[in-house]
Coordinates of C-alpha atoms in Angstrom, one line a residue:
Chain A
X1 CA 129.6 132.8 116.0
X2 CA 127.3 131.1 113.8
X3 CA 123.4 131.4 114.3
X4 CA 122.1 128.6 115.5
X5 CA 119.0 127.0 116.4
X6 CA 117.5 127.1 119.6
X7 CA 114.2 126.2 121.2
X8 CA 111.6 126.9 124.0
X9 CA 110.7 124.0 125.6
X10 CA 107.2 126.3 126.7
X11 CA 106.4 126.9 123.6
X12 CA 107.3 122.9 122.4
X13 CA 104.1 120.8 121.2
X14 CA 105.8 118.4 119.9
X15 CA 104.8 118.1 116.3
X16 CA 107.7 117.3 114.2
X17 CA 106.9 119.6 111.7
X18 CA 111.0 120.9 112.4
X19 CA 112.2 117.2 112.1
X20 CA 110.5 116.0 108.9
X21 CA 111.4 119.6 107.5
X22 CA 114.7 119.1 108.4
X23 CA 116.9 118.3 104.9
X24 CA 119.8 116.6 107.4
X25 CA 117.3 114.8 109.8
X26 CA 119.4 116.3 112.3
X27 CA 116.4 117.0 114.9
X28 CA 114.4 113.9 117.0
X29 CA 110.5 113.7 118.1
X30 CA 111.9 111.7 120.9
X31 CA 108.9 110.9 123.1
X32 CA 107.5 114.3 124.1
X33 CA 111.2 116.9 123.0
X34 CA 112.6 118.0 120.4
X35 CA 116.9 117.2 120.3
X36 CA 119.3 118.7 117.6
X37 CA 121.5 116.0 116.8
X38 CA 125.4 117.0 115.7
X39 CA 125.0 116.7 111.7
X40 CA 122.4 120.4 111.8
X41 CA 124.2 122.5 109.6
X42 CA 122.3 125.9 111.0
X43 CA 120.5 126.0 108.0
X44 CA 117.4 127.0 109.5
X45 CA 114.5 125.6 108.3
X46 CA 113.9 124.1 111.7
X47 CA 112.5 127.9 113.2
X48 CA 110.6 128.9 109.9
X49 CA 109.0 125.7 109.6
X50 CA 108.1 125.1 113.8
X51 CA 103.8 126.2 114.0
X52 CA 104.3 126.6 117.1
X53 CA 107.3 129.7 117.5
X54 CA 109.5 127.1 119.8
X55 CA 112.2 126.8 117.6
X56 CA 114.3 130.5 116.6
X57 CA 118.3 131.1 115.8
X58 CA 120.0 132.5 118.6
X59 CA 123.9 134.3 118.7
X60 CA 125.8 135.7 116.1
X61 CA 124.7 138.2 114.0
Chain B
X1 CA 117.8 90.2 130.1
X2 CA 117.8 91.1 126.8
X3 CA 114.7 92.1 125.3
X4 CA 116.1 90.8 121.4
X5 CA 113.4 89.3 119.1
X6 CA 112.5 88.3 116.3
X7 CA 109.2 89.2 114.1
X8 CA 108.8 88.7 110.0
X9 CA 106.8 91.7 110.1
X10 CA 107.8 95.2 112.0
X11 CA 105.8 98.2 111.9
X12 CA 107.5 101.2 113.0
X13 CA 104.6 103.7 113.6
X14 CA 101.1 103.4 114.6
X15 CA 99.4 105.9 112.3
X16 CA 96.9 104.7 109.5
X17 CA 98.9 103.3 107.5
X18 CA 100.8 101.3 110.2
X19 CA 98.2 99.7 111.8
X20 CA 96.5 98.8 108.6
X21 CA 99.6 97.5 107.4
X22 CA 100.0 95.6 110.0
X23 CA 96.6 94.3 109.9
X24 CA 97.0 93.2 106.7
X25 CA 100.2 91.4 107.5
X26 CA 99.2 89.5 110.5
X27 CA 95.9 88.8 109.1
X28 CA 97.5 87.6 105.9
X29 CA 100.2 84.9 108.3
X30 CA 102.8 87.3 109.5
X31 CA 103.7 87.0 112.5
X32 CA 103.7 91.5 113.2
X33 CA 105.2 93.2 116.1
X34 CA 104.0 97.1 115.5
X35 CA 105.7 99.2 118.2
X36 CA 104.3 103.2 118.3
X37 CA 106.7 105.8 120.4
X38 CA 103.6 107.7 121.7
X39 CA 102.5 106.1 125.0
X40 CA 98.7 106.9 124.0
X41 CA 97.9 105.8 120.1
X42 CA 96.2 108.7 118.7
X43 CA 97.1 111.5 120.6
X44 CA 97.7 114.0 120.4
X45 CA 96.1 114.1 116.7
X46 CA 97.9 115.6 113.9
X47 CA 95.0 116.3 111.9
X48 CA 92.3 118.5 109.8
X49 CA 90.1 115.5 110.2
X50 CA 87.9 116.0 107.3
X51 CA 88.5 112.8 105.7
X52 CA 86.5 111.4 101.5
X53 CA 83.7 108.7 102.5
X54 CA 84.0 106.7 99.2
X55 CA 87.3 104.6 99.8
X56 CA 86.1 103.7 103.5
X57 CA 84.1 100.4 101.5
X58 CA 87.7 99.6 99.4
X59 CA 88.9 99.3 103.2
X60 CA 86.0 97.4 104.7
X61 CA 85.6 100.2 107.5
X62 CA 82.8 100.8 108.2
X63 CA 81.7 104.0 109.3
X64 CA 80.5 104.1 113.3
X65 CA 79.6 107.4 116.0
X66 CA 82.7 106.4 117.7
X67 CA 84.8 108.1 115.3
X68 CA 82.7 110.0 113.2
X69 CA 81.7 113.4 114.7
X70 CA 79.8 115.0 112.2
X71 CA 78.9 114.6 108.0
X72 CA 79.4 117.6 106.1
X73 CA 76.9 118.1 103.0
X74 CA 78.9 120.0 100.8
X75 CA 81.8 122.0 101.5
X76 CA 82.8 125.7 99.9
X77 CA 85.6 127.5 99.1
X78 CA 85.8 131.3 99.7
X79 CA 87.4 133.8 98.3
X80 CA 89.4 136.4 100.2
X81 CA 86.4 139.1 99.2
X82 CA 83.8 136.4 100.2
X83 CA 82.4 135.4 96.9
X84 CA 81.7 131.5 97.5
X85 CA 82.0 128.4 95.1
X86 CA 79.8 125.5 96.8
X87 CA 80.7 122.0 96.0
X88 CA 77.7 119.7 97.2
X89 CA 78.7 116.1 97.5
X90 CA 76.5 115.1 94.1
X91 CA 79.5 117.6 92.3
X92 CA 82.2 116.7 94.3
X93 CA 82.1 113.4 93.4
X94 CA 82.4 111.6 96.9
X95 CA 85.4 113.4 97.7
X96 CA 83.0 115.5 101.0
X97 CA 82.0 113.2 104.0
X98 CA 83.3 113.0 107.0
X99 CA 84.7 115.0 110.0
X100 CA 85.8 112.1 112.3
X101 CA 87.5 112.3 115.6
X102 CA 91.0 111.8 114.6
X103 CA 92.6 109.9 117.7
X104 CA 89.3 107.5 118.4
X105 CA 90.0 106.5 114.5
X106 CA 93.8 105.9 114.9
X107 CA 93.2 103.7 118.0
X108 CA 90.3 101.3 115.7
X109 CA 92.3 100.9 113.4
X110 CA 95.3 100.0 116.3
X111 CA 92.7 97.7 117.3
X112 CA 91.4 96.1 114.1
X113 CA 94.9 95.4 114.1
X114 CA 95.8 94.0 117.3
X115 CA 92.2 92.0 116.4
X116 CA 93.8 90.6 113.3
X117 CA 96.8 88.8 115.6
X118 CA 99.5 91.6 115.4
X119 CA 101.3 92.2 118.6
X120 CA 101.3 96.2 119.7
X121 CA 103.6 97.6 122.3
X122 CA 103.6 101.4 122.8
X123 CA 106.2 104.2 124.1
X124 CA 108.4 102.2 122.1
X125 CA 110.6 104.4 119.5
X126 CA 112.9 103.2 116.5
X127 CA 116.6 104.8 117.4
X128 CA 118.6 103.8 114.9
X129 CA 118.3 100.9 111.5
X130 CA 119.8 97.4 111.7
X131 CA 120.9 96.1 108.9
X132 CA 122.4 93.0 107.4
X133 CA 124.8 92.2 104.3
X134 CA 123.4 95.9 103.2
X135 CA 119.4 95.4 103.3
X136 CA 117.8 97.0 106.4
X137 CA 116.9 93.6 109.2
X138 CA 115.0 95.3 112.0
X139 CA 115.4 98.2 114.3
X140 CA 117.0 98.8 117.2
X141 CA 114.7 100.0 120.2
X142 CA 113.5 101.6 123.4
X143 CA 111.1 101.2 125.9
X144 CA 111.7 103.1 128.8
X145 CA 115.2 102.8 129.5
X146 CA 115.9 100.0 127.6
X147 CA 117.4 99.4 124.3
X148 CA 117.1 96.4 122.9
X149 CA 117.1 94.8 119.0
X150 CA 113.7 93.6 117.1
X151 CA 114.9 92.0 113.7
X152 CA 112.1 91.5 111.4
X153 CA 112.5 89.7 107.7
X154 CA 110.8 93.2 106.5
X155 CA 110.6 96.2 108.3
X156 CA 107.4 98.4 107.2
X157 CA 108.3 102.7 108.1
X158 CA 104.9 104.5 108.8
X159 CA 106.5 107.1 111.2
X160 CA 104.6 110.0 109.2
X161 CA 105.6 113.4 108.5
X162 CA 109.5 112.7 110.0
X163 CA 110.6 110.3 108.0
X164 CA 113.5 109.1 109.1
X165 CA 113.1 105.2 109.2
X166 CA 113.3 105.6 105.8
X167 CA 116.1 108.2 105.6
X168 CA 118.1 105.9 108.0
X169 CA 117.6 103.0 105.9
X170 CA 118.8 105.6 102.7
X171 CA 116.0 106.4 100.8
X172 CA 115.7 110.0 99.9
X173 CA 112.4 111.4 101.2
X174 CA 113.8 114.6 102.0
X175 CA 111.5 117.6 100.7
X176 CA 111.9 121.2 99.3
X177 CA 110.3 124.3 101.5
X178 CA 107.8 124.5 98.6
X179 CA 106.3 120.5 99.2
X180 CA 105.6 121.3 103.0
X181 CA 102.8 122.5 104.1
X182 CA 103.3 123.8 108.1
X183 CA 100.1 123.4 109.9
X184 CA 98.3 125.1 113.0
X185 CA 94.6 124.1 114.2
X186 CA 92.8 125.1 116.8
X187 CA 89.1 122.5 118.3
X188 CA 86.8 125.7 118.6
X189 CA 83.9 125.6 121.4
X190 CA 80.7 127.7 120.6
X191 CA 81.3 128.8 117.4
X192 CA 78.2 130.3 114.6
X193 CA 79.0 128.1 111.6
X194 CA 77.0 125.9 108.9
X195 CA 76.8 122.6 109.6
X196 CA 76.2 121.3 106.4
X197 CA 79.4 122.1 104.9
X198 CA 83.1 121.9 105.4
X199 CA 85.1 125.5 104.6
X200 CA 88.4 126.3 102.7
X201 CA 89.0 130.1 102.9
X202 CA 92.1 130.7 99.9
X203 CA 94.2 133.3 99.6
X204 CA 97.2 136.2 101.1
X205 CA 95.1 134.2 104.8
X206 CA 97.1 131.0 104.1
X207 CA 99.9 131.6 101.9
X208 CA 100.3 129.0 100.1
X209 CA 97.8 127.2 101.5
X210 CA 94.1 126.7 103.2
X211 CA 92.2 128.0 106.1
X212 CA 89.8 125.0 106.6
X213 CA 87.0 124.9 108.9
X214 CA 86.0 121.8 109.7
X215 CA 82.5 121.1 111.1
X216 CA 82.6 118.6 114.2
X217 CA 78.6 119.8 115.6
X218 CA 76.3 122.0 115.8
X219 CA 78.6 124.5 117.5
X220 CA 82.1 123.6 117.5
X221 CA 84.8 123.1 114.7
X222 CA 87.8 122.0 114.1
X223 CA 89.5 125.5 112.7
X224 CA 93.2 125.5 110.8
X225 CA 95.4 126.7 108.4
X226 CA 98.1 125.8 106.4
X227 CA 101.1 127.7 105.0
X228 CA 103.4 126.7 102.5
X229 CA 107.1 126.8 104.1
X230 CA 108.5 128.9 101.1
X231 CA 106.1 131.5 101.9
X232 CA 107.7 131.7 105.6
X233 CA 111.2 134.2 105.8
X234 CA 113.5 133.8 107.7
X235 CA 113.1 135.1 111.4
X236 CA 109.4 134.9 111.3
X237 CA 108.7 132.6 114.3
X238 CA 105.1 130.7 114.8
X239 CA 104.1 131.8 111.0
X240 CA 101.3 128.9 111.1
X241 CA 99.7 130.3 114.3
X242 CA 99.9 133.6 113.8
X243 CA 98.2 133.1 110.3
X244 CA 95.9 131.8 111.6
X245 CA 95.2 133.6 115.1
X246 CA 95.0 136.6 112.7
X247 CA 92.4 134.8 110.6
X248 CA 90.0 134.8 113.7
X249 CA 90.4 137.5 114.3
X250 CA 89.1 138.7 111.7
X251 CA 86.1 136.2 112.1
X252 CA 83.3 137.2 115.3
X253 CA 82.0 133.9 114.7
X254 CA 85.1 132.0 115.0
X255 CA 86.6 134.3 117.4
X256 CA 83.5 134.1 120.4
X257 CA 84.7 130.6 120.6
X258 CA 86.8 128.1 123.3
X259 CA 89.4 126.0 121.9
X260 CA 89.6 122.7 123.9
X261 CA 92.4 121.5 122.0
X262 CA 95.8 123.2 120.2
X263 CA 97.3 120.9 117.1
X264 CA 100.7 121.8 115.5
X265 CA 102.1 119.9 112.3
X266 CA 103.3 120.0 108.8
X267 CA 102.3 118.0 105.7
X268 CA 104.7 117.1 102.8
X269 CA 102.7 118.4 99.3
X270 CA 105.2 117.1 96.6
X271 CA 104.7 114.9 93.7
X272 CA 104.8 111.3 94.5
X273 CA 108.3 109.1 94.7
X274 CA 110.6 107.3 92.7
X275 CA 111.3 104.7 95.3
X276 CA 109.6 103.7 98.3
X277 CA 111.1 100.8 99.2
X278 CA 114.7 99.3 100.1
X279 CA 115.8 95.6 100.1
X280 CA 113.8 94.4 103.4
X281 CA 112.1 97.8 103.9
X282 CA 108.6 99.9 102.7
X283 CA 108.0 102.9 103.6
X284 CA 103.7 103.7 103.7
X285 CA 101.3 106.8 104.5
X286 CA 102.9 110.5 105.7
X287 CA 106.7 108.4 105.9
X288 CA 106.0 107.5 101.8
X289 CA 105.5 111.2 101.4
X290 CA 102.2 109.3 99.7
X291 CA 99.6 113.3 100.9
X292 CA 97.4 114.6 98.7
X293 CA 99.5 117.2 97.8
X294 CA 96.4 119.5 96.8
X295 CA 94.7 118.7 100.2
X296 CA 97.0 117.7 102.5
X297 CA 94.7 114.4 103.2
X298 CA 96.4 112.2 104.1
X299 CA 94.8 109.5 105.9
X300 CA 92.4 107.6 102.9
X301 CA 96.0 107.4 101.1
X302 CA 97.8 106.2 104.2
X303 CA 95.4 103.2 104.7
X304 CA 95.3 102.5 100.5
X305 CA 98.4 102.3 100.5
X306 CA 98.5 100.2 103.8
X307 CA 96.5 97.5 103.1
X308 CA 98.9 96.5 99.5
X309 CA 102.3 97.1 102.1
X310 CA 100.3 94.5 104.5
X311 CA 99.3 91.9 102.0
X312 CA 103.1 92.4 99.9
X313 CA 105.1 92.0 103.6
X314 CA 102.3 88.6 104.1
X315 CA 103.8 87.0 100.8
X316 CA 107.5 88.2 101.1
X317 CA 107.3 86.3 104.6
X318 CA 105.9 83.4 102.9
X319 CA 108.0 83.3 100.0
X320 CA 111.3 84.1 101.8
X321 CA 111.6 86.9 99.0
X322 CA 112.3 90.5 101.3
X323 CA 114.0 91.9 97.7
X324 CA 113.1 95.2 96.4
X325 CA 112.4 93.7 93.6
X326 CA 109.9 92.1 95.2
X327 CA 108.3 94.7 97.4
X328 CA 107.5 96.0 92.8
X329 CA 104.0 94.6 94.4
X330 CA 103.4 97.1 96.5
X331 CA 105.0 99.7 94.7
X332 CA 102.6 99.1 91.2
X333 CA 99.9 98.7 94.2
X334 CA 99.7 101.7 95.4
X335 CA 100.9 103.8 92.4
X336 CA 97.9 101.9 90.7
X337 CA 95.5 103.2 93.0
X338 CA 96.7 107.3 93.7
X339 CA 99.9 108.2 92.2
X340 CA 98.5 110.0 88.6
X341 CA 95.8 111.7 90.9
X342 CA 98.7 113.4 93.0
X343 CA 100.8 114.1 90.0
X344 CA 97.6 116.1 89.0
X345 CA 96.8 117.7 92.2
X346 CA 101.0 118.5 92.8
X347 CA 100.8 120.1 89.2
X348 CA 97.4 122.4 90.5
X349 CA 98.9 123.4 93.4
X350 CA 102.2 124.3 91.9
X351 CA 100.0 126.6 90.1
X352 CA 97.4 127.7 93.2
X353 CA 100.2 129.0 95.3
X354 CA 101.0 131.8 92.2
X355 CA 98.0 133.2 92.8
X356 CA 97.1 136.5 94.6
X357 CA 93.9 137.4 96.4
X358 CA 92.6 139.4 92.9
X359 CA 92.8 136.0 91.1
X360 CA 90.9 134.6 93.7
X361 CA 87.7 136.6 93.9
X362 CA 87.5 136.6 90.2
X363 CA 87.8 132.8 90.3
X364 CA 85.6 132.2 92.6
X365 CA 83.0 135.3 91.8
X366 CA 83.0 133.1 88.2
X367 CA 82.8 129.7 89.8
X368 CA 80.0 131.0 92.2
X369 CA 77.8 132.4 89.6
X370 CA 78.2 129.5 87.8
X371 CA 76.3 126.8 89.3
X372 CA 78.2 123.5 88.6
X373 CA 76.4 120.4 87.5
X374 CA 80.0 118.1 88.4
X375 CA 83.6 119.1 89.6
X376 CA 85.6 118.9 86.4
X377 CA 88.9 120.9 86.5
X378 CA 88.7 121.5 82.9
X379 CA 85.2 122.6 82.8
X380 CA 86.1 125.1 86.0
X381 CA 89.2 125.9 83.5
X382 CA 87.2 126.7 80.5
X383 CA 84.1 128.8 82.6
X384 CA 87.1 131.3 84.1
X385 CA 88.7 131.3 80.3
X386 CA 85.2 133.0 78.9
X387 CA 85.4 136.0 81.6
X388 CA 88.6 136.4 82.2
X389 CA 90.7 135.0 79.6
X390 CA 94.2 136.6 81.6
X391 CA 93.7 134.4 84.4
X392 CA 93.7 131.1 82.6
X393 CA 97.2 132.2 81.0
X394 CA 99.5 130.4 83.5
X395 CA 96.9 127.2 82.9
X396 CA 96.8 127.3 79.4
X397 CA 99.1 123.8 79.5
X398 CA 96.4 122.0 81.7
X399 CA 93.3 123.1 79.4
X400 CA 94.8 121.9 75.8

């Protein structure tokens, strides 16, 4: 199984850092929540970019 | 009932870039609509809130205590070992100045747009671009569960760091990790600070960026950090917040304070983009990556570019030509104002992010002793070269 990004919504500050950092434009900041879109390539840049630690990589090795 | 509608100029995003564009489009006769996805313009804040003063005149923005929380007389750059380089306002050439209430500032600009005749809608998102014959012709919008189409002769993408609209329209605004700084900040109350100066702490406390302490009042400050994304390793969760918390913990004058606000975000620190317009669409502000790559400041550039974009949009509407060719007037206009400075500051940033703490200490030590008359990059480099020639090797091409 591939490692893919997940979000702990309790940590999310709805800032959009992950959206602008995503090279595929595969996240979207709805008014106060983040959506992962189907064109995500699981590159993990959003998890590194998230300033508050809401996004992390899960599964796989 | 369909809520579909048609306007001359549609501005997506009501930050400074969007509001200034909308104001100048409306003022010049275009039927202008500005949509903002948040329910409240200006909130939540995503900004360190330090701005220079010099450019406000150019935009006709009159300083007002409603959105100015404090005025500083200078800035200090502080090295890891504590060497302090003080830049007075005179030396920094009016580049220091106000610490603002960014939410009030944004609302003031949106009010000016509305007063100029622009219509404003909040809690309204753009979810995709509409095309017509290969050109951008509007957006599909969503408001409280209802989806509808807004057709426009000119679409202005002022959707901030996310920069989604431009990318949907085929304009490449994607960033390398080395051109992104990830940010976190607190507004701290009951702190001990010198209200004369905004402080910038450089070195390993903020890899590839800096910690700022911007004064908001006698005992309050906006304390934040930017960390270069390429310096954050996979698995390092919440790096920006952790670096900032570690910094504050080491500074008792700050750690004694209480946070009354937390803010997260990110900024681009890249070279000027080659193109920020296409048929039917212009990008402005963070969406166009018009941030100063050295400081991460974007308010001034966004407003300055927005005025040009609004004027060009109105002219495009009245002339019936909303092509990319026509929008070259916007490209020329904003580039004449700050493209060279962006490029120079990007070069400087690319060098600075390579320096280690010992180098920052030596450089700041020399400059702290020098009592600079003016801030001049060349002069700074020559001063350092005199005492530590080996530090300047990396910068030799800039001195020549």
